[in-house]
Short mmCIF file of C-alpha atoms and ligand atoms in Angstrom, two decimals:
data_model
loop_
_atom_site.label_atom_id
_atom_site.label_comp_id
_atom_site.label_asym_id
_atom_site.label_seq_id
_atom_site.Cartn_x
_atom_site.Cartn_y
_atom_site.Cartn_z
CA MET A 37 32.54 188.44 150.48
CA ARG A 38 31.18 187.34 147.23
CA VAL A 39 27.76 185.35 147.20
CA VAL A 40 26.21 183.65 144.25
CA VAL A 41 22.70 182.54 144.33
CA PHE A 42 21.69 179.75 142.08
CA SER A 43 17.97 179.56 141.85
CA GLY A 44 15.35 177.32 140.21
CA ALA A 45 11.59 177.06 139.88
CA GLY A 46 11.03 176.40 143.58
CA ILE A 47 11.36 180.18 144.40
CA SER A 48 9.29 181.29 141.63
CA ALA A 49 6.50 178.63 142.50
CA GLU A 50 6.41 180.35 145.96
CA SER A 51 5.13 183.20 144.21
CA GLY A 52 2.43 181.61 142.31
CA MET A 53 4.51 180.91 139.06
CA PRO A 54 3.07 177.63 137.51
CA THR A 55 5.95 175.29 136.36
CA PHE A 56 5.95 173.11 133.19
CA ARG A 57 5.35 170.11 135.62
CA ASP A 58 2.03 171.38 137.17
CA GLU A 59 -1.06 170.99 135.43
CA ASP A 60 -2.05 174.19 136.27
CA ASP A 61 -4.38 175.06 133.25
CA GLY A 62 -7.10 172.65 132.50
CA LEU A 63 -6.48 173.82 128.88
CA TRP A 64 -3.18 172.17 128.44
CA SER A 65 -3.65 169.43 130.99
CA ARG A 66 -4.05 166.58 128.33
CA TYR A 67 -0.67 167.47 126.80
CA ASP A 68 2.53 166.26 127.51
CA PRO A 69 4.70 168.99 129.24
CA TYR A 70 7.23 168.21 126.73
CA GLU A 71 5.24 169.53 123.97
CA VAL A 72 5.29 173.20 125.36
CA SER A 73 9.11 172.93 126.61
CA SER A 74 11.01 171.23 123.78
CA ILE A 75 12.14 172.26 120.29
CA ASP A 76 10.58 169.26 118.96
CA GLY A 77 7.22 170.39 120.54
CA TRP A 78 7.65 173.83 118.79
CA ASN A 79 8.49 172.24 115.42
CA ARG A 80 5.50 170.08 115.67
CA ASN A 81 3.20 172.75 116.67
CA PRO A 82 4.55 176.30 117.13
CA GLU A 83 0.73 177.65 117.79
CA LEU A 84 0.33 175.56 120.82
CA VAL A 85 3.88 176.50 122.20
CA TRP A 86 3.04 180.11 121.58
CA GLY A 87 -0.25 180.13 123.11
CA TRP A 88 1.11 178.34 126.27
CA TYR A 89 4.13 181.15 126.51
CA LEU A 90 1.90 183.98 125.83
CA TRP A 91 -0.30 183.22 128.74
CA HIS A 92 2.34 182.14 130.99
CA GLN A 93 4.28 185.30 130.28
CA GLN A 94 1.19 187.40 131.35
CA LEU A 95 0.69 185.37 134.26
CA ALA A 96 4.45 185.96 135.40
CA SER A 97 4.04 189.74 134.99
CA ARG A 98 1.16 189.66 137.46
CA ILE A 99 2.83 187.76 140.26
CA GLU A 100 4.92 189.32 142.72
CA PRO A 101 8.34 188.52 143.96
CA ASN A 102 8.49 186.82 147.43
CA SER A 103 10.41 187.57 150.74
CA GLY A 104 12.95 185.08 149.55
CA HIS A 105 13.53 187.12 146.08
CA ARG A 106 13.49 190.53 148.28
CA ALA A 107 16.20 189.14 150.91
CA ILE A 108 18.40 188.26 147.94
CA GLY A 109 17.90 191.69 146.65
CA ASP A 110 18.70 193.24 150.07
CA TRP A 111 22.10 191.44 150.36
CA GLU A 112 23.62 193.72 147.82
CA GLN A 113 23.54 196.28 150.54
CA HIS A 114 26.34 194.31 152.40
CA VAL A 115 28.03 191.98 149.82
CA ASP A 116 28.75 191.35 146.16
CA VAL A 117 25.90 189.04 144.92
CA GLN A 118 25.28 187.80 141.66
CA VAL A 119 22.09 185.74 140.95
CA VAL A 120 22.44 182.62 138.35
CA THR A 121 18.79 181.33 137.58
CA GLN A 122 17.31 178.76 135.59
CA ASN A 123 13.91 180.64 136.16
CA VAL A 124 12.76 182.48 132.87
CA ASP A 125 10.55 185.11 134.79
CA ASP A 126 12.12 188.51 136.03
CA LEU A 127 11.12 187.96 139.82
CA HIS A 128 14.84 188.47 140.86
CA GLU A 129 15.08 191.65 138.98
CA ARG A 130 11.88 193.13 140.25
CA ALA A 131 13.17 192.15 143.73
CA GLY A 132 16.09 194.37 143.32
CA SER A 133 18.66 192.07 142.14
CA SER A 134 21.00 193.89 139.84
CA ILE A 135 23.14 191.13 138.26
CA VAL A 136 21.09 188.43 137.12
CA HIS A 137 22.43 185.50 134.71
CA HIS A 138 19.61 183.80 132.80
CA VAL A 139 21.17 180.45 131.85
CA HIS A 140 17.82 179.03 130.49
CA GLY A 141 16.60 182.44 128.77
CA ASP A 142 14.15 185.03 129.35
CA MET A 143 10.55 184.76 128.72
CA PHE A 144 10.01 188.30 128.20
CA VAL A 145 12.46 188.56 125.27
CA PHE A 146 11.42 187.34 121.74
CA ARG A 147 13.26 186.54 118.72
CA CYS A 148 13.15 185.33 115.17
CA THR A 149 13.89 181.75 114.64
CA ALA A 150 15.38 182.28 111.26
CA CYS A 151 17.39 185.21 111.39
CA THR A 152 17.47 185.49 115.30
CA LYS A 153 16.73 189.47 115.10
CA PRO A 154 15.03 190.55 118.31
CA TYR A 155 11.27 191.11 118.31
CA THR A 156 10.04 193.96 120.47
CA GLU A 157 6.57 194.71 118.74
CA PRO A 158 3.53 194.81 121.07
CA LEU A 159 2.17 191.33 121.81
CA PRO A 160 -1.70 190.63 122.24
CA GLN A 161 -3.00 190.98 125.63
CA LEU A 162 -4.78 187.75 126.66
CA THR A 163 -7.70 187.64 129.24
CA GLU A 164 -7.89 183.97 129.23
CA PRO A 165 -5.61 181.34 128.16
CA VAL A 166 -5.87 180.36 124.54
CA LEU A 167 -5.00 176.99 123.47
CA GLU A 168 -3.53 177.60 120.14
CA LEU A 169 -2.25 181.31 118.84
CA ALA A 170 -0.26 181.94 115.69
CA PRO A 171 2.83 183.40 116.55
CA PRO A 172 3.89 186.89 114.82
CA VAL A 173 6.23 186.48 111.82
CA CYS A 174 9.48 188.33 111.21
CA GLU A 175 9.93 190.57 108.43
CA CYS A 176 12.31 187.79 107.03
CA GLY A 177 9.28 185.41 107.14
CA GLY A 178 10.71 183.43 110.29
CA LEU A 179 8.33 182.59 113.17
CA ILE A 180 8.85 184.75 116.50
CA ARG A 181 9.72 182.45 119.42
CA PRO A 182 10.35 183.33 123.05
CA ASP A 183 14.19 183.38 123.90
CA VAL A 184 14.16 180.55 126.20
CA VAL A 185 15.85 177.42 126.17
CA TRP A 186 13.81 174.31 125.35
CA PHE A 187 14.58 170.71 126.07
CA GLY A 188 16.70 169.57 123.05
CA GLU A 189 18.77 173.16 122.85
CA ASP A 190 21.91 174.24 123.94
CA LEU A 191 22.30 176.81 126.80
CA PRO A 192 23.05 180.32 125.71
CA GLU A 193 26.74 181.05 125.82
CA VAL A 194 26.71 184.64 127.27
CA PRO A 195 24.95 183.89 130.53
CA TRP A 196 26.20 180.45 130.84
CA ASN A 197 29.86 181.72 130.78
CA ALA A 198 28.88 184.62 133.12
CA ALA A 199 27.45 181.88 135.78
CA ILE A 200 30.57 180.01 135.50
CA GLU A 201 32.93 182.88 135.87
CA ALA A 202 30.60 184.28 138.79
CA ILE A 203 30.72 180.90 140.48
CA ASP A 204 34.55 180.55 140.14
CA ASN A 205 34.94 183.97 141.77
CA ALA A 206 32.29 183.34 144.63
CA ASP A 207 33.17 182.37 148.17
CA VAL A 208 29.69 181.00 149.06
CA LEU A 209 27.12 179.55 146.75
CA VAL A 210 23.34 179.44 147.91
CA VAL A 211 21.43 177.03 145.92
CA VAL A 212 17.61 177.86 146.13
CA GLY A 213 14.62 175.96 144.93
CA THR A 214 16.21 173.74 142.48
CA SER A 215 16.04 169.96 142.34
CA GLY A 216 19.38 169.66 140.68
CA VAL A 217 18.48 167.18 138.01
CA VAL A 218 18.41 169.50 134.93
CA TYR A 219 22.09 169.38 133.36
CA PRO A 220 24.28 171.09 132.57
CA ALA A 221 22.64 173.50 135.19
CA ALA A 222 22.72 171.07 137.97
CA GLY A 223 26.47 170.72 137.48
CA LEU A 224 27.04 174.22 138.79
CA PRO A 225 26.81 173.34 142.29
CA GLU A 226 29.35 170.37 141.88
CA ARG A 227 31.56 172.81 140.50
CA ALA A 228 31.55 174.99 143.38
CA LEU A 229 31.92 172.12 145.81
CA ALA A 230 34.95 170.83 143.92
CA GLN A 231 36.51 174.14 144.32
CA GLY A 232 36.13 173.77 148.26
CA LYS A 233 33.54 176.41 148.67
CA THR A 234 30.77 176.74 151.03
CA VAL A 235 27.49 175.48 149.42
CA VAL A 236 24.40 176.33 151.26
CA GLU A 237 21.18 174.41 150.01
CA ILE A 238 17.67 175.60 150.63
CA ASN A 239 15.03 173.14 149.65
CA PRO A 240 11.81 171.79 151.22
CA GLU A 241 12.86 168.58 149.69
CA GLU A 242 16.07 166.40 149.74
CA THR A 243 17.86 166.65 146.35
CA PRO A 244 21.07 164.82 144.75
CA LEU A 245 23.04 168.02 146.43
CA THR A 246 21.69 167.56 149.84
CA ALA A 247 24.42 164.95 151.10
CA LYS A 248 27.23 166.94 149.59
CA ALA A 249 25.97 170.56 150.49
CA THR A 250 28.12 172.39 153.45
CA VAL A 251 24.66 173.21 155.10
CA SER A 252 21.20 171.97 153.85
CA LEU A 253 18.20 173.54 155.06
CA ARG A 254 14.81 171.48 154.68
CA THR A 255 12.62 174.84 153.92
CA THR A 256 11.16 177.02 151.61
CA ALA A 257 12.96 180.28 150.06
CA SER A 258 10.38 182.62 151.41
CA ALA A 259 10.96 181.18 155.06
CA ALA A 260 14.76 180.80 154.96
CA LEU A 261 16.13 183.56 152.97
CA PRO A 262 14.82 186.66 155.07
CA GLY A 263 16.63 185.48 158.38
CA MET A 264 19.63 183.88 156.84
CA ALA A 265 22.04 186.38 157.39
CA GLN A 266 21.46 185.89 161.07
CA ARG A 267 21.31 182.24 160.79
CA LEU A 268 24.67 181.84 158.92
CA PRO A 269 26.65 184.80 159.79
CA PHE A 270 29.34 183.98 157.34
CA LEU A 271 27.10 184.60 154.63
CA LEU A 272 27.31 188.51 154.79
CA GLY A 273 30.77 188.35 156.54
ZN1 LIG B 301 13.93 186.90 110.91
#
């Protein structure tokens, strides 16, 4: 049995990770979330975007994977599992998942905007959020940015192609904590359905996928995933 898990912001939110859409910090609440999650926003004000990312990266490193992440990690003891995630945090990896395709990038990886060279110098440790912070500068003079996908940018080819391949080879797709509205990633469950695959959705709320999924559970990742192998025995067949 080959299982692919396709995850979105909901599973990270259950660990306490704030999302772009939350007004989580008074500091940024007067800004449109688009300003810290788009290439336009970066071009207008890289200091604002860098301050937001550095703080949120440090928040992400302090939160822990939840029982949903851990259940997915544990499935590897029984079946072939790959994770395709829209999340830019590392909670799946820290919960034991060994193959994770980050289709929207990775907030712990940095690169130059001009020459694309990876940036691995130590970053300032913040004790409180800072509204605007100058990003580091590459030796070529370009600004350093997080290696994440912003609105207005294409998805990185390598993880995207790996995600497609994983889904094409899967028997079951488990879709967790994603509203299914941000394309092209939202097209991945549709691709699996078109191939006649079993698609299991876990989301406390109905989504555009709910009516089409083979099974759709109205609950959270941390509630559903730990007992799911018992509830849906085909999963770990
Ligand atoms: Zn450079």
